[in-house]
Short mmCIF file of C-alpha atoms and ligand atoms in Angstrom, two decimals:
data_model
loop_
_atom_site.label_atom_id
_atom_site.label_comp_id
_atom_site.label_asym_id
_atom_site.label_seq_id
_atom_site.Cartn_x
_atom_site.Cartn_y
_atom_site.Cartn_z
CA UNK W 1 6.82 -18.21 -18.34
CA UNK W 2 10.41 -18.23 -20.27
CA UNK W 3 13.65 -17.01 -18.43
CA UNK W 4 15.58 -16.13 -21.21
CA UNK W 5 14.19 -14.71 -25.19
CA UNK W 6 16.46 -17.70 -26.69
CA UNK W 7 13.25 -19.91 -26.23
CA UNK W 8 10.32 -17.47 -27.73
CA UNK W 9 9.77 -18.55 -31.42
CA UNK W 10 10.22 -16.02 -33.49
CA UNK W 11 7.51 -16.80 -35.61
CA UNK W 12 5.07 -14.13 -36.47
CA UNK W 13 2.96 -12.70 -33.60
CA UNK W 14 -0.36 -10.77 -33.59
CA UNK W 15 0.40 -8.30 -31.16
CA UNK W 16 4.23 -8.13 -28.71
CA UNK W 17 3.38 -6.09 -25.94
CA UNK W 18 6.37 -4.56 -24.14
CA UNK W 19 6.04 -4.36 -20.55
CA UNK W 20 4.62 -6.88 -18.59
CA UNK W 21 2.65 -5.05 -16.10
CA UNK W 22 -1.13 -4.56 -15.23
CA UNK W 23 -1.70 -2.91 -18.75
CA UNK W 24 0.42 -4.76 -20.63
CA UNK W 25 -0.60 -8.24 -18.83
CA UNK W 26 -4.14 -7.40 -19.00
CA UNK W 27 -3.96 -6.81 -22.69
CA UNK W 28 -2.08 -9.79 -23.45
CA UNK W 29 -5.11 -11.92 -21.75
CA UNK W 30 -7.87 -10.33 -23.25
CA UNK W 31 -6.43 -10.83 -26.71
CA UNK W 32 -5.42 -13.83 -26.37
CA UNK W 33 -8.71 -14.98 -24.86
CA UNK W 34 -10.30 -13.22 -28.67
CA UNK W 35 -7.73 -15.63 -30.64
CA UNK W 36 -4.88 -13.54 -30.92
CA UNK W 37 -0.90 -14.87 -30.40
CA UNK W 38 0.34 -12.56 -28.10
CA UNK W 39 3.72 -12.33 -26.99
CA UNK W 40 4.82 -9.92 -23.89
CA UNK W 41 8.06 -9.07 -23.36
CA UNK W 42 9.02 -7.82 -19.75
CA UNK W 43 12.76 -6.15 -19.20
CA UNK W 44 12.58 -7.41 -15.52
CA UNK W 45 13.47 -11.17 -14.60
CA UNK W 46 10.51 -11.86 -12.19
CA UNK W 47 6.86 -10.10 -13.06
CA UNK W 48 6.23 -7.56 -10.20
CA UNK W 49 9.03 -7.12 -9.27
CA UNK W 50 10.77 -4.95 -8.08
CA UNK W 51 7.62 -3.58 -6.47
CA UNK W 52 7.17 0.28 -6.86
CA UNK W 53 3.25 0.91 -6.63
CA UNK W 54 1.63 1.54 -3.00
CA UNK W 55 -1.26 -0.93 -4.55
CA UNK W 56 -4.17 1.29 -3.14
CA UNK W 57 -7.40 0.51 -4.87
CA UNK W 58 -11.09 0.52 -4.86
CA UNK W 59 -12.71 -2.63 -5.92
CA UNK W 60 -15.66 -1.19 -6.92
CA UNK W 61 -13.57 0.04 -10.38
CA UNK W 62 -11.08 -2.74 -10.03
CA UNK W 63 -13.87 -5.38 -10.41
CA UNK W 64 -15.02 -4.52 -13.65
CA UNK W 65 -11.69 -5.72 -15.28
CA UNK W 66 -9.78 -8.04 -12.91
CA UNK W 67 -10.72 -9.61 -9.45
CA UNK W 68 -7.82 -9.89 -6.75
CA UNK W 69 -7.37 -13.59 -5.39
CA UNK W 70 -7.71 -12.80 -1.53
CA UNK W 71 -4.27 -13.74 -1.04
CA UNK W 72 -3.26 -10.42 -2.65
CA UNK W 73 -5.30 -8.18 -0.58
CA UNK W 74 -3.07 -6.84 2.44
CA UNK W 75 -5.42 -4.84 3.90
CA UNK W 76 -9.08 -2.95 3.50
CA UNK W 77 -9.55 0.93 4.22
CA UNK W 78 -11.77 2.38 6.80
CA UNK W 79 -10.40 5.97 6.80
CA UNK W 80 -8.38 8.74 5.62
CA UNK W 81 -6.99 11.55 7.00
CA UNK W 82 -5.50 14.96 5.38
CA UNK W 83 -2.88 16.67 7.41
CA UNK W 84 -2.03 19.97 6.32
CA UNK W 85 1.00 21.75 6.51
CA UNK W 86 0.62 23.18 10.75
CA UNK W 87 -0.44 19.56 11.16
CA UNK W 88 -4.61 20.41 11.26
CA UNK W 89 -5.91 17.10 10.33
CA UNK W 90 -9.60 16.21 8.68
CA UNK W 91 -10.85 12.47 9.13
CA UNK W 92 -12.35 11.04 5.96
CA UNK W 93 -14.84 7.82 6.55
CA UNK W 94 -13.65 5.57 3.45
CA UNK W 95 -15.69 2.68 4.97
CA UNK W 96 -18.02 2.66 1.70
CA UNK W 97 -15.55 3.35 -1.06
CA UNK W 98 -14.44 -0.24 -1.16
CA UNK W 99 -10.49 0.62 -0.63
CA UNK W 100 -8.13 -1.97 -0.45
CA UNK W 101 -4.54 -2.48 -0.43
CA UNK W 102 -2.83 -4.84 -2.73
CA UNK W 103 0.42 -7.26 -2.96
CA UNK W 104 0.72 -5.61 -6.33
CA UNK W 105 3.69 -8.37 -7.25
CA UNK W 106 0.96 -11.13 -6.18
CA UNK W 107 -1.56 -9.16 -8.43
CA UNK W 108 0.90 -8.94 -11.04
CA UNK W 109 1.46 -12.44 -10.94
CA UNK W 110 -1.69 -13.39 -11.39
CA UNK W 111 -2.33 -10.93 -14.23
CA UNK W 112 0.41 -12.83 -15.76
CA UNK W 113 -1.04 -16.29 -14.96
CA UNK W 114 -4.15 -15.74 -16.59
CA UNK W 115 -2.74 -13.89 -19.83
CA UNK W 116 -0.66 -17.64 -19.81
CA UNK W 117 -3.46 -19.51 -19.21
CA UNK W 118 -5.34 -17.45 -22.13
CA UNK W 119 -2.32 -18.89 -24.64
CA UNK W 120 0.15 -15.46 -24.06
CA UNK W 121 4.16 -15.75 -23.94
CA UNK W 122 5.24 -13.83 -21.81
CA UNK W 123 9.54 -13.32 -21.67
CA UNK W 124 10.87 -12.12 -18.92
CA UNK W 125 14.57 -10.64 -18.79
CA UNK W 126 13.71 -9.26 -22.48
CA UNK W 127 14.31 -5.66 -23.04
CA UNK W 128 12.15 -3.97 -26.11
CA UNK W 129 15.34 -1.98 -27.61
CA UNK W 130 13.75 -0.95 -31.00
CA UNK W 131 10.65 -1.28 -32.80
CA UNK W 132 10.22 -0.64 -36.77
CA UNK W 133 7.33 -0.32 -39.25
CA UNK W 134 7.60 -3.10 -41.74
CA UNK W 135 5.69 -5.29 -44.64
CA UNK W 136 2.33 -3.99 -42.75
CA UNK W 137 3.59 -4.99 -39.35
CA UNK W 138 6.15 -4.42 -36.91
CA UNK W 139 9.67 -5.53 -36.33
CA UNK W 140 10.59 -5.71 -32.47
CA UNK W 141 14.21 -5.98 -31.27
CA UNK W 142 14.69 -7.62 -27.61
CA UNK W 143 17.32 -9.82 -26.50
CA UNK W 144 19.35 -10.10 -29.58
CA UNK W 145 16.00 -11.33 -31.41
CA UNK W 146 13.91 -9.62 -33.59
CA UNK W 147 10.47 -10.72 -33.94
CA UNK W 148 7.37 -9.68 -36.60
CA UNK W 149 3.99 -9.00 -35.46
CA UNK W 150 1.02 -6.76 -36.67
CA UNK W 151 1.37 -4.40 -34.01
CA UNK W 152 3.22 -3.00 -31.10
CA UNK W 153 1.88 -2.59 -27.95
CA UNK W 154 3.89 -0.27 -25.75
CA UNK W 155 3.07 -0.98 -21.77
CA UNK W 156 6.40 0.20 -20.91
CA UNK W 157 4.93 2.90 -18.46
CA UNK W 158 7.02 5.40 -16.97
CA UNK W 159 9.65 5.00 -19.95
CA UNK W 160 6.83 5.19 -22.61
CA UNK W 161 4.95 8.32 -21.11
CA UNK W 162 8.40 9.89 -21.03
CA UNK W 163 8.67 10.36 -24.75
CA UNK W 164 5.32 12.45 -24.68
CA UNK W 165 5.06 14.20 -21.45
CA UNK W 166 8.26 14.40 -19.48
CA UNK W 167 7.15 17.23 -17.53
CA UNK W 168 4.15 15.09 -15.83
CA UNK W 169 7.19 12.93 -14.18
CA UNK W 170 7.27 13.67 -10.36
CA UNK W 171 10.42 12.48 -8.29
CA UNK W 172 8.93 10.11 -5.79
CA UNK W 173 10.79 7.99 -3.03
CA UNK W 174 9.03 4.69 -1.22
CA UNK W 175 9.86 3.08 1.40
CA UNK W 176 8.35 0.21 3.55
CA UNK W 177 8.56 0.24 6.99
CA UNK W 178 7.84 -1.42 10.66
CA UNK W 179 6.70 0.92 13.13
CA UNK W 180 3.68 1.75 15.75
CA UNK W 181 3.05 5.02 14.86
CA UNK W 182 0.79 4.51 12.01
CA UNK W 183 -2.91 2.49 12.22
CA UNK W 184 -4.13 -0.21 10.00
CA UNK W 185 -6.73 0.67 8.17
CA UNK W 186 -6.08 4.26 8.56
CA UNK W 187 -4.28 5.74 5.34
CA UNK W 188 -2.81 9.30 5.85
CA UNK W 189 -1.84 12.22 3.59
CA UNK W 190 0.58 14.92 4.24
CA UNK W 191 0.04 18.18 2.28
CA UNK W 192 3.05 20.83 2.26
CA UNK W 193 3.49 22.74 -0.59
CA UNK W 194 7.79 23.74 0.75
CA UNK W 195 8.44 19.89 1.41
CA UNK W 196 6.35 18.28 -1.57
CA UNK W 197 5.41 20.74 -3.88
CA UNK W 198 2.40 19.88 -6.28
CA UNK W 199 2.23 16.19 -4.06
CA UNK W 200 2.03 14.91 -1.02
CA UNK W 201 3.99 12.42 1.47
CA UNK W 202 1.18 9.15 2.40
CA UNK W 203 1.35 6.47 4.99
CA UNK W 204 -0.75 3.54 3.89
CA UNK W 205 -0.51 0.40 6.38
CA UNK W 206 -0.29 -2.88 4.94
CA UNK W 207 -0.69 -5.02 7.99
CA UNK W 208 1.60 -6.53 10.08
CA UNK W 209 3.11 -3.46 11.70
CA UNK W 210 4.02 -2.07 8.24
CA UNK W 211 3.29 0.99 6.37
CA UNK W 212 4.35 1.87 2.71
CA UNK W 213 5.56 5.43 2.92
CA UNK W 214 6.28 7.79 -0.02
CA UNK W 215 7.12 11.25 -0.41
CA UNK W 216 6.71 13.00 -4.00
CA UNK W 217 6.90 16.39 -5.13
CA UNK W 218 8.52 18.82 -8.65
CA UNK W 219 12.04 19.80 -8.27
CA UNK W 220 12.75 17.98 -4.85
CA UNK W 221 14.99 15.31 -3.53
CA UNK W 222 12.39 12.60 -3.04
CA UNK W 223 14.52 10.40 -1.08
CA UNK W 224 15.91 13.60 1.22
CA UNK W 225 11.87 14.36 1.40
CA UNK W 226 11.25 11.23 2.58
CA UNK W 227 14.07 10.81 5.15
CA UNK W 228 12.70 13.92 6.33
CA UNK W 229 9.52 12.64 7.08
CA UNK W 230 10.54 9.59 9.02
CA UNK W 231 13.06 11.47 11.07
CA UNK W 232 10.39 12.07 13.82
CA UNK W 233 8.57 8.40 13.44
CA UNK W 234 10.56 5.54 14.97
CA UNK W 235 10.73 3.23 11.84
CA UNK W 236 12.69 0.50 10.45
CA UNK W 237 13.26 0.39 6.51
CA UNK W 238 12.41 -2.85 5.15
CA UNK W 239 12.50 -2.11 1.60
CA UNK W 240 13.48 1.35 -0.52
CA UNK W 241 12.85 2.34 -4.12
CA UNK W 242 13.16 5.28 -5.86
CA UNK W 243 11.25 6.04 -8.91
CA UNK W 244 8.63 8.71 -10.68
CA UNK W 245 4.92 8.94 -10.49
CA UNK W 246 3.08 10.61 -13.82
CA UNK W 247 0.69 12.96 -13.11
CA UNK W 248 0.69 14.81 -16.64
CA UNK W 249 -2.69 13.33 -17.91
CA UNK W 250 -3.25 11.16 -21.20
CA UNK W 251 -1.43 11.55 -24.05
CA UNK W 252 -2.81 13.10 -27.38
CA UNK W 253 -3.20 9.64 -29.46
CA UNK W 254 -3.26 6.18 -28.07
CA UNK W 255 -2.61 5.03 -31.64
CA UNK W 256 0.49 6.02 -33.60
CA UNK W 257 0.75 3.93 -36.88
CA UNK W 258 1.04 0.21 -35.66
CA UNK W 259 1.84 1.46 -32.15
CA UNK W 260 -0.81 0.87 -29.69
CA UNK W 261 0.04 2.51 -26.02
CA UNK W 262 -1.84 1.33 -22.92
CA UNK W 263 -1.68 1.50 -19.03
CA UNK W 264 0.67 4.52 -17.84
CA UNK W 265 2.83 4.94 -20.99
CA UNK W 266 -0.62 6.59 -22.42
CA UNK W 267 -0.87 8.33 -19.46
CA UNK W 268 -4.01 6.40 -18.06
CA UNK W 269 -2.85 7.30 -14.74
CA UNK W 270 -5.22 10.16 -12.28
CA UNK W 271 -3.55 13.60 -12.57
CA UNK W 272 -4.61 13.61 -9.27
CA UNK W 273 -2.84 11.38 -6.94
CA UNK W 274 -1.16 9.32 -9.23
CA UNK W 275 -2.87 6.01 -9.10
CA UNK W 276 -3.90 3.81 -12.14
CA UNK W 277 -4.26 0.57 -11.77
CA UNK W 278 -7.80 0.52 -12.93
CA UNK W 279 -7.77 2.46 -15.54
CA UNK W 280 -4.29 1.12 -17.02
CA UNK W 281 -6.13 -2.41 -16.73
CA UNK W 282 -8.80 -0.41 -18.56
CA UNK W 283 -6.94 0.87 -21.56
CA UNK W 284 -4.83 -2.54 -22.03
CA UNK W 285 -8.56 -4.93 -22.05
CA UNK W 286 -10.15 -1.76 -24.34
CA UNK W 287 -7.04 -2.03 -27.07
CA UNK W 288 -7.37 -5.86 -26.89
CA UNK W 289 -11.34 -5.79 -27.95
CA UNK W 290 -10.30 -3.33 -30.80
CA UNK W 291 -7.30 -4.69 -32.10
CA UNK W 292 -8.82 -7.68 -32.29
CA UNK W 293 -11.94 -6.46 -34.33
CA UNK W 294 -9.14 -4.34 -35.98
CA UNK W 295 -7.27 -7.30 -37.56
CA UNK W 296 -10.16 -10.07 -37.57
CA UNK W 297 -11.95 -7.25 -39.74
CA UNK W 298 -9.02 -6.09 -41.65
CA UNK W 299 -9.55 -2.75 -41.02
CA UNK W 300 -7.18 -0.42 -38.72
CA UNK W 301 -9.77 2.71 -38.92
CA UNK W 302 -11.55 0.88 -35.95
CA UNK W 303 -8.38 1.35 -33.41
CA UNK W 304 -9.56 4.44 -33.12
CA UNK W 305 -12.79 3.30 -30.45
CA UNK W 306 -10.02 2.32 -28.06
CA UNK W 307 -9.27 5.97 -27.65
CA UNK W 308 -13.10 6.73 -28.10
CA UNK W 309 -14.26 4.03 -25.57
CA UNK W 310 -11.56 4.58 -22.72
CA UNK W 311 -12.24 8.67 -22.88
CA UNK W 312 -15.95 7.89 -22.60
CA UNK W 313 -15.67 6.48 -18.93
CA UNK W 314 -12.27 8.28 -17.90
CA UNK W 315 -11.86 11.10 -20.37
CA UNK W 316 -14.19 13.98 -18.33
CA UNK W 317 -13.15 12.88 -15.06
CA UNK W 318 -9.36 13.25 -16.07
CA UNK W 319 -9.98 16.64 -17.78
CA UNK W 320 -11.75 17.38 -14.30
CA UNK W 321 -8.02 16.33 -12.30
CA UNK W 322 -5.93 17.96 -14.44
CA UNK W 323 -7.25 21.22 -13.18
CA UNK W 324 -7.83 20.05 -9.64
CA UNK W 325 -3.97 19.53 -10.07
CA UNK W 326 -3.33 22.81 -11.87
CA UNK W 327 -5.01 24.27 -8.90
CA UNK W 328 -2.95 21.96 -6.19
CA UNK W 329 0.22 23.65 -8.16
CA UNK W 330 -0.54 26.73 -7.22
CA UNK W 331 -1.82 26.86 -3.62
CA UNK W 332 0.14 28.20 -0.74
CA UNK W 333 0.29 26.80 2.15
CA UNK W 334 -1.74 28.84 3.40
CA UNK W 335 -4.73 27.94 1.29
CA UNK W 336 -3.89 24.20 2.26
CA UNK W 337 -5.21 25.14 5.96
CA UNK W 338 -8.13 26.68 4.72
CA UNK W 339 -8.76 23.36 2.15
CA UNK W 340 -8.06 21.29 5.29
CA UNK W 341 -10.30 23.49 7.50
CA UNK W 342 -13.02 22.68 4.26
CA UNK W 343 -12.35 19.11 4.89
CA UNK W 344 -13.52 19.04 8.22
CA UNK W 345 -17.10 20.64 7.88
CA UNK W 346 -18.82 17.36 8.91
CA UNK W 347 -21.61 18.15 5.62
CA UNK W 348 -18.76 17.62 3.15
CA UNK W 349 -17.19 14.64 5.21
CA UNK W 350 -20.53 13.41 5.10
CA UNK W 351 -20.63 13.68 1.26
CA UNK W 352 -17.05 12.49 0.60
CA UNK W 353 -17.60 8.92 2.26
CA UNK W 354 -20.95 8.62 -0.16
CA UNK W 355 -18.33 9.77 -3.32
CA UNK W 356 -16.28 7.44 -5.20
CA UNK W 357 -12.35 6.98 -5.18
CA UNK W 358 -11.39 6.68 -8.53
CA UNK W 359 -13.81 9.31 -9.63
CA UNK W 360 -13.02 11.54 -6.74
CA UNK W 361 -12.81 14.72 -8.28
CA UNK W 362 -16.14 15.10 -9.35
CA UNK W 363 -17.41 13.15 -6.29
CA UNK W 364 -15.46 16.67 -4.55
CA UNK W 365 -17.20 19.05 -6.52
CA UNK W 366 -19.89 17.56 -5.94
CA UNK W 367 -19.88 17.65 -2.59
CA UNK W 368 -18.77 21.25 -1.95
CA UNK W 369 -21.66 22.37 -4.10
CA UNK W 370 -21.50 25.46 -6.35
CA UNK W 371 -21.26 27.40 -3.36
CA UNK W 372 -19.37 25.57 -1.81
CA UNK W 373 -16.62 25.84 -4.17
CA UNK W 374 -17.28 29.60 -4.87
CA UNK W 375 -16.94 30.07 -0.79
CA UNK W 376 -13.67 28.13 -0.85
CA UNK W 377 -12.46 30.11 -3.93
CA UNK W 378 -13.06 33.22 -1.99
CA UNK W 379 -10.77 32.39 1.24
CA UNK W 380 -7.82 31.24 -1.18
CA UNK W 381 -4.60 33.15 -0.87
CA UNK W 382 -3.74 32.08 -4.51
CA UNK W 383 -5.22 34.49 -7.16
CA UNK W 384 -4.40 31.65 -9.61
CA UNK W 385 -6.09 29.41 -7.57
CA UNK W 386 -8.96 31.48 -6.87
CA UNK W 387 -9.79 32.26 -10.38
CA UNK W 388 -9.71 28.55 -11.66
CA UNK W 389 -11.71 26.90 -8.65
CA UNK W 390 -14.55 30.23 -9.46
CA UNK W 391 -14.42 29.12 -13.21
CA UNK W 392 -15.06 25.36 -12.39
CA UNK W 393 -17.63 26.69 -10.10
CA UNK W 394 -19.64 28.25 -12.50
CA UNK W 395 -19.37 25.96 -15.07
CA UNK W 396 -21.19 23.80 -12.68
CA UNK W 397 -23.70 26.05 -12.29
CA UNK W 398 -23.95 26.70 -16.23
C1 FAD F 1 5.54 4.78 -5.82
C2 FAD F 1 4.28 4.50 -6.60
C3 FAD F 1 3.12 4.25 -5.92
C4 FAD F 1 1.93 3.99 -6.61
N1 FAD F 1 0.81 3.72 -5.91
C5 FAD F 1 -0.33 3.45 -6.55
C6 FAD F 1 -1.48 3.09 -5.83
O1 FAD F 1 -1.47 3.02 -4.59
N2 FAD F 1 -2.64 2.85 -6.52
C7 FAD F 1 -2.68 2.93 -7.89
O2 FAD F 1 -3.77 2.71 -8.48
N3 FAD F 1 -1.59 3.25 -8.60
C8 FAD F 1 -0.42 3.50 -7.97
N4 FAD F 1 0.70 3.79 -8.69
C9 FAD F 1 0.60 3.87 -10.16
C10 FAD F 1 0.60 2.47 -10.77
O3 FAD F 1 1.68 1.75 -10.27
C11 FAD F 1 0.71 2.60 -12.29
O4 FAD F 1 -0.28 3.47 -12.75
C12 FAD F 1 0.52 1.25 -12.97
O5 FAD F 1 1.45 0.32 -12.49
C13 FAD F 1 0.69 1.42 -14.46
O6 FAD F 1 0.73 0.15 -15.03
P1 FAD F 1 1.46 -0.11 -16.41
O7 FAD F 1 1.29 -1.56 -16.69
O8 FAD F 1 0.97 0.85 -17.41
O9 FAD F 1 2.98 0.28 -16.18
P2 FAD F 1 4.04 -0.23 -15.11
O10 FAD F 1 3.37 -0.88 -13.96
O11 FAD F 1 4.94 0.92 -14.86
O12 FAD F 1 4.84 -1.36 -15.87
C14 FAD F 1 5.68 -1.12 -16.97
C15 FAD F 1 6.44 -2.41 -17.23
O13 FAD F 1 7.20 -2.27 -18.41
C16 FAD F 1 8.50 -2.82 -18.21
N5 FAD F 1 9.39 -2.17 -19.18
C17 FAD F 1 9.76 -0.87 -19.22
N6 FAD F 1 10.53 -0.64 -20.31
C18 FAD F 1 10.61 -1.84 -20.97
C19 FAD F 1 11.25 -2.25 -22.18
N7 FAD F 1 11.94 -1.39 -22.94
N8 FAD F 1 11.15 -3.54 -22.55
C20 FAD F 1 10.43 -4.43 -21.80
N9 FAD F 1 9.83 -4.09 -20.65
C21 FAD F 1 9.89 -2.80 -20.25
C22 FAD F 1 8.79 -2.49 -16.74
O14 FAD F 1 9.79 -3.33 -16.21
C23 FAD F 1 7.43 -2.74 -16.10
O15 FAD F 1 7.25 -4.08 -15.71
C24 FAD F 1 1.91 4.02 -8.02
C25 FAD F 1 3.10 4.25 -8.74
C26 FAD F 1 4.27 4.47 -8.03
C27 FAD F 1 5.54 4.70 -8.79
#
């Protein structure tokens, strides 16, 4: 890895990916392992760090893309539980779902290691400050450099979705902390609609006696949310970050001209609960296949099966969370007790721990049945709510 862009040729590239993260990283391996020269260049001076994500996975998605070395799995989940707002809890076996918690600055270290070992650069300290259309390529501006290459790939996350979709940016505060009043193994939610509106707070124990802790939520003081939380739990902070989560679903076009976008600044990311480490691997090993086929056929029509090819495994499933999360929006808390109450019917427990994490909003449905859902549309306070849980309901049944 370079420490400064001084030593990065600037000799023509095939692709400069900017962001050297899980999508980004993963890209710059798989097209360098197809014969491209890939160059990545991250703004930060170490990869992974600083750390923001909570690193909670399932392997069983993971696995298709990118294998953890052991050493960067902290811990494996055996349960969840939902608290809702008067503090009624439902237990969730996650014993099958293959959940794990990751070093994500390990992972992303060894993302990195492999794109090297593939033939990437990768740049750290380098900041991607402009990027222009030019003699069929690109021109890329970091560091004082400029540097040509056929396309752009933007894995900037947060900062790329932004540009798109800056309403699907949720304040979010996480801390890590040592304290007994949490379980390994055990990851907890925290549903209020008053203290994290449209979100949640989590607790999700990374051995050792420590827990990453977050609070997120529209319009709120993340950080005051979060204090909040810990007020009544004996905890000491070992690490604090603030930063946004994107809930606000892909963007329109994963291709713009010679701009490919991948990971979270397409917005690969679950409309759900935030996570997307999967499917940002996803979407940065997709664009690699098909720019490489792209330039090694000459012909840019066939970017357009990275779009097609990452919507055929994620695209229904998202569509399916963003109105899970149009319906979250609009629940009281009121209707959180009576989701929570839902939660604890041992039949749709039962058929939650046989679902799937990363697909879990159909694996939901699912279990709830048509009726199920139509029942738990009835009891809703929210007419908003009501209405769009009925709709999905009978679409089901359609
Ligand atoms: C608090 C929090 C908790 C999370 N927990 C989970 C979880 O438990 N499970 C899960 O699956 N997902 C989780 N996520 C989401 C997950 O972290 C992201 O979906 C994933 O990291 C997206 O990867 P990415 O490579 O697209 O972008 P990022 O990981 O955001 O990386 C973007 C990279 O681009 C760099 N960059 C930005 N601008 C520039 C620039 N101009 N020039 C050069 N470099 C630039 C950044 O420094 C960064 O390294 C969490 C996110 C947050 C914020």
């Amino acid at each position: 890895m370079l420490d400064s862009p001084e030593r990065a040729s600037s000799l023509a590239y095939d692709a400069i990916v900017g962001g050297g993260s899980v999508a980004g990283l993963s890209f710059a391996a798989e097209a360098s392992r197809k014969g491209l020269r890939v160059l990545v260049l991250e703004e930060d001076k170490e990869v992974g760090e600083p750390e923001k994500c909570d690193g909670l996975v399932s392997l069983r998605e993971l696995r298709r893309y990118a294998i953890p070395e052991d050493e960067c799995i902290q811990s494996r989940v055996t349960k969840g539980v939902v608290f809702s707002p008067l503090g009624r809890s439902a237990a969730l076996d996650a014993s099958r779902l293959e959940v794990v918690v990751i070093d994500r600055s390990a992972f992303d270290e060894q993302l990195a290691r492999a794109a090297e070992a593939s033939g990437a650069e990768v740049v750290l300290g380098a900041r991607v400050t402009g990027v222009d259309d030019a003699d069929g390529g690109v021109k890329v501006r970091a560091g004082g450099q400029t540097y040509s290459a056929g396309y752009y790939v933007d894995a900037t996350g947060p900062t790329g979705v932004m540009r798109f979709n800056r309403r699907g940016l949720v304040p979010t505060a996480k801390y890590e902390v040592e304290g007994d009043w949490f379980t390994d193994g055990v990851v907890e939610v925290y549903t209020d609609q008053e203290k994290y509106p449209g979100f949640f707070a989590w607790v999700i124990p990374r051995g050792d006696g420590i827990a990453k802790v977050g609070a997120a939520g529209f319009g709120i003081n993340a950080v005051r949310a979060l204090e909040g939380f810990l007020a009544t739990r004996r905890s000491k902070i070992v690490s604090k970050v603030a930063c946004t989560i994107y809930v606000g679903g892909p963007i329109e076009s994963f291709v713009s001209g010679r701009t490919v976008y991948v990971g979270e600044s397409a917005g690969q990311v679950k409309p759900t609960t935030a996570g997307g480490i999967p499917s940002s691997i996803a979407g940065g090993t997709i664009a690699a296949r098909w720019v490489s086929e792209s330039l090694l056929r000459k012909d840019p029509s066939l970017l357009a099966r990275y779009q097609e090819e990452w919507s055929a495994t994620y695209g229904k499933e998202y569509r399916l969370m963003t109105r899970l999360r149009h319906i979250h929006e609009s629940l009281s808390n009121k209707d959180l007790e009576k989701l929570v109450a839902t939660l604890q019917r041992p039949k749709v427990a039962a058929k939650l721990a046989a679902g799937s994490f990363d697909f879990h909003a159909s694996a939901a449905l699912s279990a709830l049945g048509v009726r199920g859902v139509l029942q738990l549309a009835g009891v809703l306070v929210s007419s908003e709510a009501r209405q769009t849980l009925a709709s999905l309901a009978k679409q089901r049944e359609a």
